[in-house]
Amino acid sequence: MRNAPPPTLASAAAPSAATVRDAVGDVLNGIRLVDHHAHSVFADDLDDAGFETALSESGAPLRRGATAFDSQLGFAIRRICAPVLGLEPFAAPEVYLRRRRELGTPEATRRLLDASGVDEVLVDGGYAPESLLGEAQLFAFGLRIRPIVRLEAVAEASAAAASDASGFMAELDRRLDETRATAAGYKTVAAYRTGLALPPARPTDREVTAAAARWLARLAESGAPPRLTDQVLIRHLIWWAIDAGAVLQVHAGFGDSDLRLAGADPLLLQPLIARSAGSDATIALLHCYPFERAAGFLCHTYPHVVMDVGLAVSHLGAAATGVVARSLELAPFSAVLFSTDAWGLPERYAVGARLWREAMTDVLAGFVQAGRCSLDDAARVAKMIGRENAARIYG
Amino acid sequence: MRNAPPPTLASAAAPSAATVRDAVGDVLNGIRLVDHHAHSVFADDLDDAGFETALSESGAPLRRGATAFDSQLGFAIRRICAPVLGLEPFAAPEVYLRRRRELGTPEATRRLLDASGVDEVLVDGGYAPESLLGEAQLFAFGLRIRPIVRLEAVAEASAAAASDASGFMAELDRRLDETRATAAGYKTVAAYRTGLALPPARPTDREVTAAAARWLARLAESGAPPRLTDQVLIRHLIWWAIDAGAVLQVHAGFGDSDLRLAGADPLLLQPLIARSAGSDATIALLHCYPFERAAGFLCHTYPHVVMDVGLAVSHLGAAATGVVARSLELAPFSAVLFSTDAWGLPERYAVGARLWREAMTDVLAGFVQAGRCSLDDAARVAKMIGRENAARIYG
Amino acid sequence: MRNAPPPTLASAAAPSAATVRDAVGDVLNGIRLVDHHAHSVFADDLDDAGFETALSESGAPLRRGATAFDSQLGFAIRRICAPVLGLEPFAAPEVYLRRRRELGTPEATRRLLDASGVDEVLVDGGYAPESLLGEAQLFAFGLRIRPIVRLEAVAEASAAAASDASGFMAELDRRLDETRATAAGYKTVAAYRTGLALPPARPTDREVTAAAARWLARLAESGAPPRLTDQVLIRHLIWWAIDAGAVLQVHAGFGDSDLRLAGADPLLLQPLIARSAGSDATIALLHCYPFERAAGFLCHTYPHVVMDVGLAVSHLGAAATGVVARSLELAPFSAVLFSTDAWGLPERYAVGARLWREAMTDVLAGFVQAGRCSLDDAARVAKMIGRENAARIYG
């Protein structure tokens, strides 16, 4: 004979839902965030069309008869950033843009970065740096900065500086070695260049040299600036970082229009992740939307894998709670990180941080209100993800 | 030094949750919907087994020891349609079927179409039209009708009327040209016939003619009625519609049992979508379950792509809120459309429209209640998706 | 002219949300569950590190600087199992482990199995049985036990007992035939061995014999214990079960680190499922995370397919409501089953059953509170999934 199942937790003495929410919200709002993956912000003023274009990852001309402000990110900026610039929440787009011009880019940037509550940023400087503030200027806004080195950019600079394959290899080795002193970690954009369905094996020296020779020959012929899309060389860079015991950030999931999303599913990387198990490296799966559950599986299965859901949080706006919730399913709480993946608009820092605090509050307060998590554990998880995991992983 | 993050929105002066929900619900209930993709309804009476079979997309015999009424759609019909026929909500299946027979098919159909609040329907007449009411009869029920032309059906009719490849090509050109005067848009069922992993290039005339010759030879040999599964010819049809600057509806995701769902992932179409960027065409991804997030990514990335989640809404019933919520993540709000994808049962109009109104109310009222969207914006988004986006896109 | 849509259900006379929740919860808590897929529990005492390792499916060493208790399953055990062992909910891990040692493994096991409210278990004894209690011992704890036969294990035992292909085939036939008298069903771990992208056809005798010869030759050469990874032989086993009209459990989705998750998507099995339609067999898709919606589509489309979301429920803990909700989308309610997939830790029975009762209460009470499902229907669905569907399907 079986007994009845145990009673559910008594809810009589439990604090009210509003009290729980306030308590969890206070914890989240108090975290000085470490943003483990973002970029710098625009150096120059934007015109209105430029601002609107920067609201999406598309890069394409705007939709006919529509405005990019009619999107989750557009709504989130009007809600969250308008008050930071001294307006009512949900100010109309034209009002927002006018106020931003009145304040000027430096003052708007200062206010928006300040409002984010982000304390430290690991900055990937490898994408379109010419339009962005340099690290020193970003630092002047009060952010602590640590560099993430984009591996493909190092290879491309090495190719531009070399005349043949052996020269390239020597230059690449030298430049990679140089980064060791300062890099907090490395990043690969293999998802954009080859997709993540990479053969797992470390390529041999012979394969790498042959690939380099092919690439340099093509470059010499075309005269175009180097853009690395060779799978062997990208795997060589990835294995260099793994063998160095570094944190290797891997873009996965949603990104800009250069990406074929089907090739950015982190499950495609499972063979390579399995092959690198037992190394001293950490694989950080970046952003991952809409493959967060797959990324969580990889974090569950391999203790050297971590993840974030950064980019999606900003673009999902009022719907961000779900993507944050999905990052708290299968991944151990020690394997989840905070990022904004902000690029260009300083609004992306303010929005990315605020939306994450709100979404984490929604999710964790929901767990506590349902009696499924203690308030202490919820607070502990929030601090791990907002700051402490990054401190542990990036040292 | 960083400041504390900004306070969350004050909730003191906010209207109550119930008031917000009522206000959003009133907006949704007041929209005279444009259903941008549906089919006609059964012309004849159904027996009970026929009704039950029509509750699923399976087409297969019923599950042993079970009833198809024990499904989300079955529950939704008992809840939503029973009162329309003068019964209590949640009437038992046998009671519902008896009442429907008492009223007769025309009266039941009239009530159910009326109850939907759908004003205008873009009708794909290309699937099993012999069992359905003609357009004039559907119009007599008070629906404004505009035709969507199913491209594969045009090709199949052309093949039936032609004796060789050049005759087929001439016939196809002529028939396609004829549709231009009246078609609101076109539709491809490539997902059913070849899957969506189509090579992106516009096929050459030579390739098309060769494919036509092969198909006609096979048809002559088999004597079976034409059913187009040739990838080259299907791509030819798709590019015809793109070059015409038309709206091209593409079935994606969940459909009937003829479908291999893995081949209906809209991400498989990304190369072709990318290739058609900059054309005057619009690609409308239909239904998309469970790939709504992928469809939203395509809408975000390409300004000539739009989407709906129609078919799933009806089949998900009480769980429809989630699929509607996912359509409001990455897609700009100007890129989302309403549809029922009703076919056969007029219940599908009543249920598809009611569930969509409820789900949109759930999602948008939730955003407003959380202080994450203004009531005005919520109302505006509801009207865009329920009617205005279709008016803009289909002209 | 269209009329206004029908009014939503009046909520005036509706029972309060708390009353509904209590009523639904009472139904769920009263179900004596049939767990249609689980394993036995550890026979011996575990040390603390062994317990922590058993908290994940990883099998890998623990994450540096972290504890496996900081996971949804870890939190769920501290919440649900601590009171079963006489502690406060959310007891610290070290307190929990100490109390467990004080009670001793048999007493802790007895309490945890009792607390689950599981009445009957279909036991897959094919994974690492040497570390687990035998069926008779498990039965002594009050569980009714029925065996599920793991097909690959039968083939491996047959290979170990045979010296050539024809001997193997005869041995396999004999052993499979023997299982018919007692097996409640069969299971394949093809997802682990070859992935689910199996050619759908029943292999010919000639193909099977050739594959057997190759396998036995490799075994003779390597001397390693047999581990079946041959696709032809696995398909032979699958078709044997289908032809026998049996219930064939197919592992799909998330599992241990031996799995490539991309190859465990149940959609990969659609061609084989379609091919087996019309047979007397039932295909039971096990666990399925994060592919529950795909599994639901297969259940919707093929009346001989059923599914569960067992393993994920335990590992998702406070987030389990979502995975249970997704199993109630497209699948008919007659096609969904309960399982824990417990293995090793008896905590997995207690947690799997409790989390499922809570999640079903969340989902069904939510439907009823929103007026979208009657209380009677909610109760009926709960009982179908918790017990009656299994009784119907496994006889």
Coordinates of C-alpha atoms in Angstrom, one line a residue, chain A residues 77-350:
Chain A
I77 CA 13.8 52.3 -25.0
R78 CA 10.8 54.6 -24.8
R79 CA 9.9 53.1 -21.4
I80 CA 13.3 52.7 -19.8
C81 CA 15.5 55.4 -21.4
A82 CA 13.0 58.2 -21.7
P83 CA 13.0 58.8 -17.9
V84 CA 16.8 58.6 -17.9
L85 CA 16.8 61.6 -20.3
G86 CA 14.2 63.4 -18.2
L87 CA 11.1 62.5 -20.2
E88 CA 8.0 60.6 -19.2
P89 CA 8.0 56.9 -19.8
F90 CA 6.7 55.9 -23.2
A91 CA 7.6 59.3 -24.8
A92 CA 6.9 59.3 -28.5
P93 CA 9.9 58.5 -30.7
E94 CA 10.2 62.0 -32.1
V95 CA 10.1 63.4 -28.6
Y96 CA 12.8 61.0 -27.5
L97 CA 15.0 61.7 -30.4
R98 CA 14.6 65.5 -29.9
R99 CA 15.5 65.3 -26.3
R100 CA 18.5 63.2 -27.1
R101 CA 19.8 65.8 -29.5
E102 CA 19.2 68.6 -26.9
L103 CA 21.3 66.7 -24.4
G104 CA 24.0 65.8 -26.9
T105 CA 25.6 62.5 -27.4
P106 CA 28.1 62.7 -24.5
E107 CA 25.5 63.6 -21.9
A108 CA 23.0 61.1 -23.2
T109 CA 25.7 58.4 -23.2
R110 CA 26.8 59.3 -19.7
R111 CA 23.3 59.1 -18.3
L112 CA 22.4 55.9 -20.1
L113 CA 25.6 54.1 -19.1
D114 CA 25.2 55.3 -15.5
A115 CA 21.6 54.1 -15.4
S116 CA 22.6 50.6 -16.4
G117 CA 24.3 49.9 -13.1
V118 CA 26.9 48.0 -15.0
D119 CA 30.2 48.1 -13.2
E120 CA 32.6 46.2 -15.4
V121 CA 32.4 45.2 -19.1
L122 CA 34.3 42.6 -21.0
V123 CA 34.6 44.4 -24.3
D124 CA 34.8 42.7 -27.7
G125 CA 36.4 45.5 -29.8
G126 CA 36.5 43.5 -33.0
Y127 CA 33.3 44.6 -34.8
A128 CA 33.4 48.0 -36.7
P129 CA 35.6 49.7 -34.1
E130 CA 36.0 52.8 -36.4
S131 CA 32.5 54.0 -35.5
L132 CA 32.8 53.4 -31.7
L133 CA 34.5 55.1 -28.8
G134 CA 37.9 53.6 -27.9
E135 CA 38.4 51.8 -24.6
A136 CA 39.9 54.8 -22.9
Q137 CA 36.9 57.0 -23.7
L138 CA 34.5 54.3 -22.6
F139 CA 36.5 54.0 -19.3
A140 CA 36.1 57.7 -18.9
F141 CA 32.4 57.1 -18.5
G142 CA 33.1 55.1 -15.4
L143 CA 33.0 51.6 -16.7
R144 CA 35.8 49.2 -15.8
I145 CA 36.9 47.6 -19.0
R146 CA 38.6 44.3 -19.8
P147 CA 39.3 43.2 -23.4
I148 CA 37.9 40.1 -25.2
V149 CA 40.0 39.4 -28.2
R150 CA 38.2 38.4 -31.4
L151 CA 40.2 35.6 -32.9
E152 CA 39.2 36.1 -36.5
A153 CA 40.2 39.7 -36.2
V154 CA 43.7 38.7 -35.1
A155 CA 44.0 36.3 -38.0
E156 CA 42.8 38.9 -40.4
A157 CA 45.3 41.5 -39.1
S158 CA 48.0 38.8 -39.4
A159 CA 47.1 38.1 -43.0
A160 CA 47.2 41.8 -43.9
A161 CA 50.7 41.9 -42.4
A162 CA 52.1 38.8 -44.0
S163 CA 53.2 37.9 -47.5
D164 CA 53.1 34.1 -47.4
A165 CA 51.8 31.2 -45.3
S166 CA 54.8 30.8 -43.1
G167 CA 55.0 34.5 -42.5
F168 CA 51.3 34.5 -41.7
M169 CA 51.7 31.6 -39.2
A170 CA 54.6 33.4 -37.5
E171 CA 52.7 36.6 -37.3
L172 CA 49.6 34.9 -36.0
D173 CA 51.5 33.1 -33.3
R174 CA 53.2 36.3 -32.3
R175 CA 50.0 38.3 -32.2
L176 CA 48.1 35.7 -30.3
D177 CA 50.9 35.4 -27.8
E178 CA 50.9 39.1 -27.3
T179 CA 47.2 39.0 -26.3
R180 CA 47.9 36.7 -23.4
A181 CA 49.0 39.4 -21.0
T182 CA 45.8 41.4 -21.2
A183 CA 42.9 39.4 -22.7
A184 CA 40.2 38.4 -20.3
G185 CA 39.1 35.9 -22.9
Y186 CA 38.7 35.2 -26.6
K187 CA 35.8 35.1 -28.9
T188 CA 35.1 33.3 -32.2
V189 CA 32.4 34.4 -34.7
A190 CA 32.6 31.0 -36.4
A191 CA 28.7 31.1 -36.4
Y192 CA 28.9 33.9 -38.9
R193 CA 31.8 32.6 -41.0
T194 CA 31.4 28.9 -41.3
G195 CA 28.5 27.9 -39.0
L196 CA 29.0 25.9 -35.9
A197 CA 29.0 22.4 -37.5
L198 CA 32.8 22.3 -37.2
P199 CA 34.7 19.0 -37.4
P200 CA 35.8 18.5 -33.8
A201 CA 39.4 17.5 -34.3
R202 CA 42.3 19.9 -33.7
P203 CA 43.6 20.4 -37.3
T204 CA 47.2 19.3 -38.0
D205 CA 50.0 21.8 -38.6
R206 CA 50.0 20.6 -42.2
E207 CA 46.3 21.2 -42.7
V208 CA 46.6 24.7 -41.1
T209 CA 49.6 25.7 -43.3
A210 CA 47.9 24.5 -46.4
A211 CA 44.7 26.4 -45.5
A212 CA 46.8 29.5 -44.8
A213 CA 48.5 29.3 -48.2
R214 CA 45.1 28.9 -49.9
W215 CA 43.7 31.9 -48.1
L216 CA 46.7 34.2 -48.7
A217 CA 46.7 33.2 -52.4
R218 CA 43.0 34.2 -52.7
L219 CA 43.7 37.4 -50.8
A220 CA 46.6 38.3 -53.1
E221 CA 44.4 37.6 -56.1
S222 CA 41.3 39.6 -54.9
G223 CA 43.0 42.5 -53.2
A224 CA 40.0 42.7 -50.9
P225 CA 40.6 43.2 -47.1
P226 CA 41.0 39.8 -45.4
R227 CA 37.8 38.2 -44.1
L228 CA 38.4 34.8 -42.6
T229 CA 35.9 32.1 -43.6
D230 CA 38.2 29.1 -43.8
Q231 CA 37.0 26.4 -41.5
V232 CA 40.5 24.9 -40.9
L233 CA 42.0 28.2 -39.8
I234 CA 39.0 29.0 -37.6
R235 CA 39.3 25.6 -35.9
H236 CA 43.0 26.3 -35.5
L237 CA 42.1 29.5 -33.6
I238 CA 39.5 27.8 -31.5
W239 CA 42.0 25.0 -30.5
W240 CA 44.7 27.6 -29.8
A241 CA 42.3 29.2 -27.2
I242 CA 41.3 25.8 -25.8
D243 CA 44.9 24.7 -25.5
A244 CA 45.7 28.0 -23.8
G245 CA 43.1 27.2 -21.1
A246 CA 41.3 30.4 -21.9
V247 CA 37.7 31.4 -21.8
L248 CA 36.5 31.1 -25.4
Q249 CA 33.3 33.0 -26.1
V250 CA 31.4 31.5 -29.0
H251 CA 28.6 33.5 -30.7
A252 CA 25.5 31.2 -31.0
G253 CA 22.0 31.9 -32.0
F254 CA 20.5 35.3 -33.1
G255 CA 22.8 37.9 -34.4
D256 CA 22.9 40.3 -37.3
S257 CA 21.9 39.6 -40.9
D258 CA 25.2 38.2 -41.8
L259 CA 24.2 35.0 -40.0
R260 CA 22.4 31.9 -41.2
L261 CA 20.6 31.1 -37.9
A262 CA 20.3 27.4 -38.7
G263 CA 24.1 27.2 -38.6
A264 CA 24.3 29.0 -35.2
D265 CA 22.6 26.3 -33.2
P266 CA 25.0 25.5 -30.3
L267 CA 24.1 21.8 -30.6
L268 CA 26.2 21.8 -33.8
L269 CA 29.2 22.5 -31.6
Q270 CA 28.6 19.5 -29.3
P271 CA 31.2 17.3 -30.9
L272 CA 33.9 19.9 -30.5
I273 CA 32.7 20.7 -27.0
A274 CA 32.9 17.0 -26.1
R275 CA 36.4 16.8 -27.6
S276 CA 37.6 19.7 -25.5
A277 CA 36.2 18.3 -22.2
G278 CA 38.9 17.9 -19.6
S279 CA 40.9 20.8 -21.0
D280 CA 41.4 23.9 -18.8
A281 CA 39.4 26.0 -21.2
T282 CA 35.9 27.3 -20.6
I283 CA 33.5 27.6 -23.6
A284 CA 31.1 30.5 -23.2
L285 CA 28.0 30.2 -25.4
L286 CA 26.9 33.8 -26.2
H287 CA 23.3 34.8 -26.4
C288 CA 21.9 31.6 -28.0
Y289 CA 18.3 32.7 -28.8
P290 CA 16.2 30.7 -29.7
F291 CA 18.4 27.8 -28.7
E292 CA 18.7 28.6 -25.0
R293 CA 17.5 25.1 -24.0
A294 CA 20.1 23.5 -26.2
A295 CA 22.7 25.7 -24.6
G296 CA 21.4 24.8 -21.2
F297 CA 21.8 21.1 -22.1
L298 CA 25.4 21.7 -23.0
C299 CA 26.0 23.5 -19.7
H300 CA 24.4 20.6 -17.8
T301 CA 26.4 18.0 -19.6
Y302 CA 29.9 19.6 -19.8
P303 CA 31.3 21.3 -16.7
H304 CA 33.5 23.5 -18.9
V305 CA 30.5 25.2 -20.7
V306 CA 28.7 28.4 -19.6
M307 CA 26.1 30.5 -21.3
D308 CA 24.3 33.8 -21.5
V309 CA 21.1 35.1 -23.2
G310 CA 22.3 38.7 -23.5
L311 CA 21.4 39.9 -27.0
A312 CA 17.9 38.5 -26.9
V313 CA 17.0 40.2 -23.6
S314 CA 17.3 43.6 -25.1
H315 CA 15.5 42.8 -28.3
L316 CA 12.7 40.9 -26.5
G317 CA 11.8 43.8 -24.2
A318 CA 8.5 43.1 -22.4
A319 CA 8.9 39.5 -23.5
A320 CA 12.4 39.1 -22.0
T321 CA 11.2 37.2 -19.0
G322 CA 10.8 34.0 -21.0
V323 CA 14.3 33.9 -22.4
V324 CA 15.8 34.5 -18.9
A325 CA 13.5 31.8 -17.5
R326 CA 14.8 29.3 -20.1
S327 CA 18.4 30.0 -19.1
L328 CA 17.4 28.8 -15.6
E329 CA 16.2 25.4 -16.6
L330 CA 18.9 22.8 -17.3
A331 CA 22.1 24.8 -16.9
P332 CA 23.5 24.8 -13.4
F333 CA 23.2 28.2 -11.8
S334 CA 26.9 28.4 -11.7
A335 CA 27.0 28.3 -15.5
V336 CA 24.9 31.3 -16.4
L337 CA 26.2 34.8 -17.0
F338 CA 24.9 38.2 -17.6
S339 CA 25.6 40.2 -20.7
T340 CA 24.0 43.0 -22.7
D341 CA 25.8 42.5 -26.0
A342 CA 25.3 46.2 -26.3
W343 CA 26.8 47.7 -29.5
G344 CA 26.5 51.3 -30.7
L345 CA 23.6 52.7 -28.8
P346 CA 24.2 53.4 -25.1
E347 CA 20.5 52.7 -24.7
R348 CA 21.4 49.1 -25.2
Y349 CA 23.3 49.1 -21.9
A350 CA 20.5 50.7 -20.0

